[in-house]
Coordinates of C-alpha atoms and ligand atoms in Angstrom, one line a residue:
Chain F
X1 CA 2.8 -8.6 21.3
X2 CA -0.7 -8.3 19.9
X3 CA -0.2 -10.3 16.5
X4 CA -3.5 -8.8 14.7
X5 CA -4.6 -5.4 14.3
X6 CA -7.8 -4.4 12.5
X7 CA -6.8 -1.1 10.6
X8 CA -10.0 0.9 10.4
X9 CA -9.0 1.6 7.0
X10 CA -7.1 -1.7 5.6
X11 CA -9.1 -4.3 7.9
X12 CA -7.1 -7.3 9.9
X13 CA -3.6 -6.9 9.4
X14 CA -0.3 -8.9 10.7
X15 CA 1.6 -6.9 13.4
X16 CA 4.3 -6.7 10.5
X17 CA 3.2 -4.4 8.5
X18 CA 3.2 -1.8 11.5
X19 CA 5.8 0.7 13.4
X20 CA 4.6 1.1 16.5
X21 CA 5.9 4.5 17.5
X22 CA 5.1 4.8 21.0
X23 CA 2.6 6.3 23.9
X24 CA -0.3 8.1 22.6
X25 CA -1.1 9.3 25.7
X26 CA 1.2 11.9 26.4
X27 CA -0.1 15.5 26.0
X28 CA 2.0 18.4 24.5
X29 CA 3.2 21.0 27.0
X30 CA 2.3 24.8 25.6
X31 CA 5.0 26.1 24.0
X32 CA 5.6 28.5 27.2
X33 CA 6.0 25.5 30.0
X34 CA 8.3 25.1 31.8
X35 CA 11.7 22.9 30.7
X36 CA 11.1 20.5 33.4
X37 CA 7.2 20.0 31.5
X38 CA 9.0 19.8 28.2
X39 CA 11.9 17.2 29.6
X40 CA 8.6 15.2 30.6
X41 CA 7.3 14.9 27.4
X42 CA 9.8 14.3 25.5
X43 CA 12.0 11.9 27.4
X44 CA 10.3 9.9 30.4
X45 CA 8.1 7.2 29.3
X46 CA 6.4 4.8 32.2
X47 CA 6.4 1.3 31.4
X48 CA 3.3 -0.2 31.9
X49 CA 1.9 -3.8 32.9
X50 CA -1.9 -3.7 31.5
X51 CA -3.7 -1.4 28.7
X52 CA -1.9 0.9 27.2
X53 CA -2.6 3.5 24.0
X54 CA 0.0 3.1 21.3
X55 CA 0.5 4.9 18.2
X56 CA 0.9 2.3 15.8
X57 CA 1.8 3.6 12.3
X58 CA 0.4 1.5 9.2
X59 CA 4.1 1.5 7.3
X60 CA 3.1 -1.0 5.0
X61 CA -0.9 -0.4 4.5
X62 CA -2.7 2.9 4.9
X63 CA -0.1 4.6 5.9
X64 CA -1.9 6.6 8.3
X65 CA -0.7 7.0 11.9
X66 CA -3.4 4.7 14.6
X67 CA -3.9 4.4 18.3
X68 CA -4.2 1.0 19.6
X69 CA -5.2 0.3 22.8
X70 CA -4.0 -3.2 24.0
X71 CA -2.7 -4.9 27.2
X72 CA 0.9 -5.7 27.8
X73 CA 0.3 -8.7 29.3
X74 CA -2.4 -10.5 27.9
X75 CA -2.1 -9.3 24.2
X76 CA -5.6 -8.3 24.1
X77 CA -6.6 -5.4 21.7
X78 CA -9.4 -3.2 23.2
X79 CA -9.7 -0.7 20.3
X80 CA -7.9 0.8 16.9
X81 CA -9.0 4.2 15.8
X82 CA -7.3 6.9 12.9
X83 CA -4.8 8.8 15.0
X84 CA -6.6 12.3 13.4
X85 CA -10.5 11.2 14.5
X86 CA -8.3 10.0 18.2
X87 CA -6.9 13.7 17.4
X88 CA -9.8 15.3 17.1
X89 CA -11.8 13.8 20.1
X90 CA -9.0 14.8 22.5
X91 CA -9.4 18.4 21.6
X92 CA -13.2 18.4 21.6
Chain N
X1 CA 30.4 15.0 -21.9
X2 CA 27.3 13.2 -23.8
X3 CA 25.8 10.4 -22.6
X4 CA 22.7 8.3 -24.2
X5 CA 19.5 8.6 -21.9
X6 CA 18.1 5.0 -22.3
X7 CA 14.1 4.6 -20.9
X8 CA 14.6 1.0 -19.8
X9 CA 11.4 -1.2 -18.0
X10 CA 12.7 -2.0 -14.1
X11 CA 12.7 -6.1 -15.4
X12 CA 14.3 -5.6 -18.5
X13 CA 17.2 -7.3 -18.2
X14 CA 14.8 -9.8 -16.2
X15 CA 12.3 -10.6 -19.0
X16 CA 13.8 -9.5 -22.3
X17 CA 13.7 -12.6 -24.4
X18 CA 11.7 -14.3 -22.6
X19 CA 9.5 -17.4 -24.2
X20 CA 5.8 -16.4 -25.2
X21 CA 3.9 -19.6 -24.0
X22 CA 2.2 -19.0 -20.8
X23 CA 1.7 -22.0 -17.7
X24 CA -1.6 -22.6 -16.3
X25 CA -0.2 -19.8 -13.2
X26 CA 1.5 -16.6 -15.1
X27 CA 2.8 -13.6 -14.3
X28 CA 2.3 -10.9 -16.8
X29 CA 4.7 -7.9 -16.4
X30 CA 2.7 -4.8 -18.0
X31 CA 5.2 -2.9 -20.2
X32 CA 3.6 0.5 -20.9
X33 CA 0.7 1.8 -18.9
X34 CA -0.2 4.9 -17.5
X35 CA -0.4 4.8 -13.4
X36 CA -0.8 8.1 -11.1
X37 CA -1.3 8.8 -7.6
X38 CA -4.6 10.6 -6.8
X39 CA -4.5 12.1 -2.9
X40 CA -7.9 14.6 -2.3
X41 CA -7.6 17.3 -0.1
X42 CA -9.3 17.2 3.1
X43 CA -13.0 17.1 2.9
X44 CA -13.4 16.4 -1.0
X45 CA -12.5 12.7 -0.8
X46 CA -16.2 11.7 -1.7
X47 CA -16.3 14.3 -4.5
X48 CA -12.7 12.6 -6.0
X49 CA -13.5 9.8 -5.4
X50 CA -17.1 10.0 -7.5
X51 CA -15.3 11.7 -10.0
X52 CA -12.7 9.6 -10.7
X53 CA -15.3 6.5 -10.6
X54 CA -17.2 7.6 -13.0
X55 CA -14.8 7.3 -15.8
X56 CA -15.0 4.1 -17.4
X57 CA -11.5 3.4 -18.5
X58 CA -9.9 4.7 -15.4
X59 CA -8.9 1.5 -12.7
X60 CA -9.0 3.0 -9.5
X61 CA -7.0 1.2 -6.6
X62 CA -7.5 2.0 -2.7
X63 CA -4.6 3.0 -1.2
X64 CA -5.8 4.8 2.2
X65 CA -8.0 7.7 3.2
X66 CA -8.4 9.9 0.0
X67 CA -5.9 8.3 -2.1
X68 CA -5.6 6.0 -4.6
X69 CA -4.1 4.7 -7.4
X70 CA -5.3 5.5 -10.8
X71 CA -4.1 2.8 -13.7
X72 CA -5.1 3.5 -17.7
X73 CA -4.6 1.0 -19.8
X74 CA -5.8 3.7 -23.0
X75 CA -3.7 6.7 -22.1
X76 CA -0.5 7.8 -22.3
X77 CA 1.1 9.2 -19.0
X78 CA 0.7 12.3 -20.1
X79 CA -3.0 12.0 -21.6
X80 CA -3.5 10.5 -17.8
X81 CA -2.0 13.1 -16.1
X82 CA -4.7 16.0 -18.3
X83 CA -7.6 13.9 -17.6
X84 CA -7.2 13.7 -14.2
X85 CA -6.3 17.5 -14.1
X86 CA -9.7 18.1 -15.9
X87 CA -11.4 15.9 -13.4
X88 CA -10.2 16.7 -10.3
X89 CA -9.2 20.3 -10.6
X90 CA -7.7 21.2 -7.2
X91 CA -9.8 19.4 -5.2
X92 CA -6.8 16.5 -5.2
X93 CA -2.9 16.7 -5.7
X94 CA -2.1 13.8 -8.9
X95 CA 1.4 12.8 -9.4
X96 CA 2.5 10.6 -12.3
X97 CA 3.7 6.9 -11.4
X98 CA 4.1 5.5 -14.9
X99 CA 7.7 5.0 -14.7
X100 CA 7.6 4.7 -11.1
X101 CA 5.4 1.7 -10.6
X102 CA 5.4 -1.5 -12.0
X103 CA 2.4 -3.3 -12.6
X104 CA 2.4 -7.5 -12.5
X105 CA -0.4 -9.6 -13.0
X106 CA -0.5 -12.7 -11.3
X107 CA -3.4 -15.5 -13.0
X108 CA -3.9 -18.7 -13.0
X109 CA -5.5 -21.4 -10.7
X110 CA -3.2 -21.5 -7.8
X111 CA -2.5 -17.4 -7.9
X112 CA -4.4 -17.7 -4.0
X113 CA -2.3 -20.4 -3.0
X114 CA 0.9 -18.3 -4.1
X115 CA 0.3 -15.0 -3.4
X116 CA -1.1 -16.6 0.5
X117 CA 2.8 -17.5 1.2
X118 CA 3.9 -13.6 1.6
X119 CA 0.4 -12.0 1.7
X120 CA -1.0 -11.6 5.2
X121 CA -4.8 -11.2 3.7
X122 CA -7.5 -13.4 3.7
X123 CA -7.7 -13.7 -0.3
X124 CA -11.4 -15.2 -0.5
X125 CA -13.4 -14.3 -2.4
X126 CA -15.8 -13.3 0.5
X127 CA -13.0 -11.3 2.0
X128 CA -11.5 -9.8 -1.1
X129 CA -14.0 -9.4 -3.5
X130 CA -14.1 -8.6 -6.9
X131 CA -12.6 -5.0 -7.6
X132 CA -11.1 -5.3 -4.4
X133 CA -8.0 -3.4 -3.7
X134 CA -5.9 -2.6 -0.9
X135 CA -2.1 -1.9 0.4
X136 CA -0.4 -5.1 1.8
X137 CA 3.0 -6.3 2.9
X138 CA 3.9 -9.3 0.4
X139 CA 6.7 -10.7 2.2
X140 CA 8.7 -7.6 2.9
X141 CA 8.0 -5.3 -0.1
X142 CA 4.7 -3.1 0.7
X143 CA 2.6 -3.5 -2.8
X144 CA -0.7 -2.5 -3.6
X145 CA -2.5 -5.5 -4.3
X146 CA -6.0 -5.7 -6.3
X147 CA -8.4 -8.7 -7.6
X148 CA -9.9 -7.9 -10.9
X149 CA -10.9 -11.6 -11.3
X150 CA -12.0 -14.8 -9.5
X151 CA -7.9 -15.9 -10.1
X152 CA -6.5 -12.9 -11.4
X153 CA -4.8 -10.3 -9.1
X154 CA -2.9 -7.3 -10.1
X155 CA 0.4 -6.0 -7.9
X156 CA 2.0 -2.2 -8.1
X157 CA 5.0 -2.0 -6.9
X158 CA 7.5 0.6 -6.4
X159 CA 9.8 0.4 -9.4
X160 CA 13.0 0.0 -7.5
X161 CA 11.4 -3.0 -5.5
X162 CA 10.1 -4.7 -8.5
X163 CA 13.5 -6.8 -9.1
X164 CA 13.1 -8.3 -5.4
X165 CA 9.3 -8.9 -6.1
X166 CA 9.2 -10.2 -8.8
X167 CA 12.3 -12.7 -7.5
X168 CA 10.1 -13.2 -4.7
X169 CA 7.0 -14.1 -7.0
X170 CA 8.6 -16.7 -8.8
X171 CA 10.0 -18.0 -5.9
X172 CA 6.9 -18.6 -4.1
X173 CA 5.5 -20.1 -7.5
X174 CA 8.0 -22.3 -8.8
X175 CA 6.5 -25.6 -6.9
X176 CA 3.0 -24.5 -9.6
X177 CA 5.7 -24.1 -12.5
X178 CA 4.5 -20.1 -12.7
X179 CA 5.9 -18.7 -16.0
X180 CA 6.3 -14.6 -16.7
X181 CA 6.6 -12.6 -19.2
X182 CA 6.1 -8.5 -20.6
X183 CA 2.5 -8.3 -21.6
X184 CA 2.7 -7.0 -25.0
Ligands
ZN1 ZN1 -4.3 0.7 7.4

């Protein structure tokens, strides 16, 4: 797994000091879809071999929730942005 | 039934007694000071953050986003607590952390070389600079961790993880003979 992750708040930080709380992304179902949408969502993840987005919580820094992208494979990290700017640019 | 309400420090039963003299590499334990948590509401973090700066006997420490840790070294909790109310109003949400922080001081000429055995930062000087301050992971305990001088670093620590830091502290600094004691 990717040992260093440059917060965008805290800077280069061991893997240690984060929870990494899973795919970032998965899009919430409206309230009105259908239970099939909402079994989706909450319980099937894909496992994937390459680049994935992560949320990667900060436990032991910031505290603020990230998304990481990063491959599986090679350990490379591609990018680390605040979960709330990530957020924000999904919705725009 | 009556009981006796005792305000005891977190080390106390740690560093009561303790000799004075003080090794090259110390650890001073700060008995009474005045800490509080300062988080802005969204949008006014610049504003806080100016206001709080501009007060000379205020320490602010970088926590994340809009929050920090505010240390006084003059007030009382309390008198902390009413200055910060006057000077952030309700652009921020201030808790009091005097009795739920400890704060240690680590100085001396190998306090890089210790604190580098549990701290996953790169402590020099051209990384962490001067007035510096940041949340890190020293071994397991999550401390907030600031340089106020070339050798001289400052931790806060939740008070109920002080005892396993501070064990941890003297641990890593026993081969540099590191002493502690309360500061006053
Ligand atoms: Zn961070």
């Amino acid at each position: 797994m990717a040992s260093l992750i440059t917060c965008p708040h805290c800077g280069v930080r061991p893997k240690e000091e984060f929870a990494v709380r899973g795919d970032a992304s998965l899009i919430r179902p409206a309230s009105s879809a259908s239970d099939a949408a909402w079994h989706d969502y909450v319980y099937v993840r894909v496992n994937p071999r390459g680049r994935t987005l992560e949320h990667w919580h900060h436990v032991a820094g910031c505290r603020r929730f990230l998304v990481v992208e990063r491959d599986t494979v090679t350990h490379e990290v591609y990018s680390v942005v605040d979960g709330a700017a990530a957020a924000r640019e999904v919705r725009r | 039934m009556v009981r006796d309400y005792n305000n005891r420090h977190a080390l106390d039963q740690k560093l009561r007694g303790t000799p004075k003299p003080a090794n090259a590499d110390h650890l001073e334990v700060g008995h009474w000071q005045a800490i509080a948590t300062v988080l802005a509401s969204v949008g006014l973090e610049a504003a806080v953050e100016r206001a709080l700066s501009s007060t000379p006997d205020l320490s602010l420490r970088y926590c994340g986003p809009g929050e920090w840790l505010v240390v006084s070294g003059v007030d009382t909790p309390l008198g902390l607590m009413r200055r910060l109310d006057m000077l952030c109003g309700t652009q921020a949400h201030v808790v009091d952390q005097s009795d739920g922080r400890v704060l240690m001081r680590l100085s001396g000429p190998s306090a890089r070389q210790i604190l580098a055995k549990g701290i996953g930062v790169d402590l020099h000087p051209s990384a962490f600079a001067l007035g510096g301050s940041t949340n890190v992971l020293c071994g397991h305990i999550a401390v907030n961790l600031s340089r106020i001088g070339e050798d001289v670093f400052e931790l806060i620590v939740s008070r109920s993880f002080a005892e396993s830091l501070f064990e941890d502290l003297m641990t890593m600094g026993r081969p540099f003979d590191l002493s502690a004691a309360f500061s006053d």
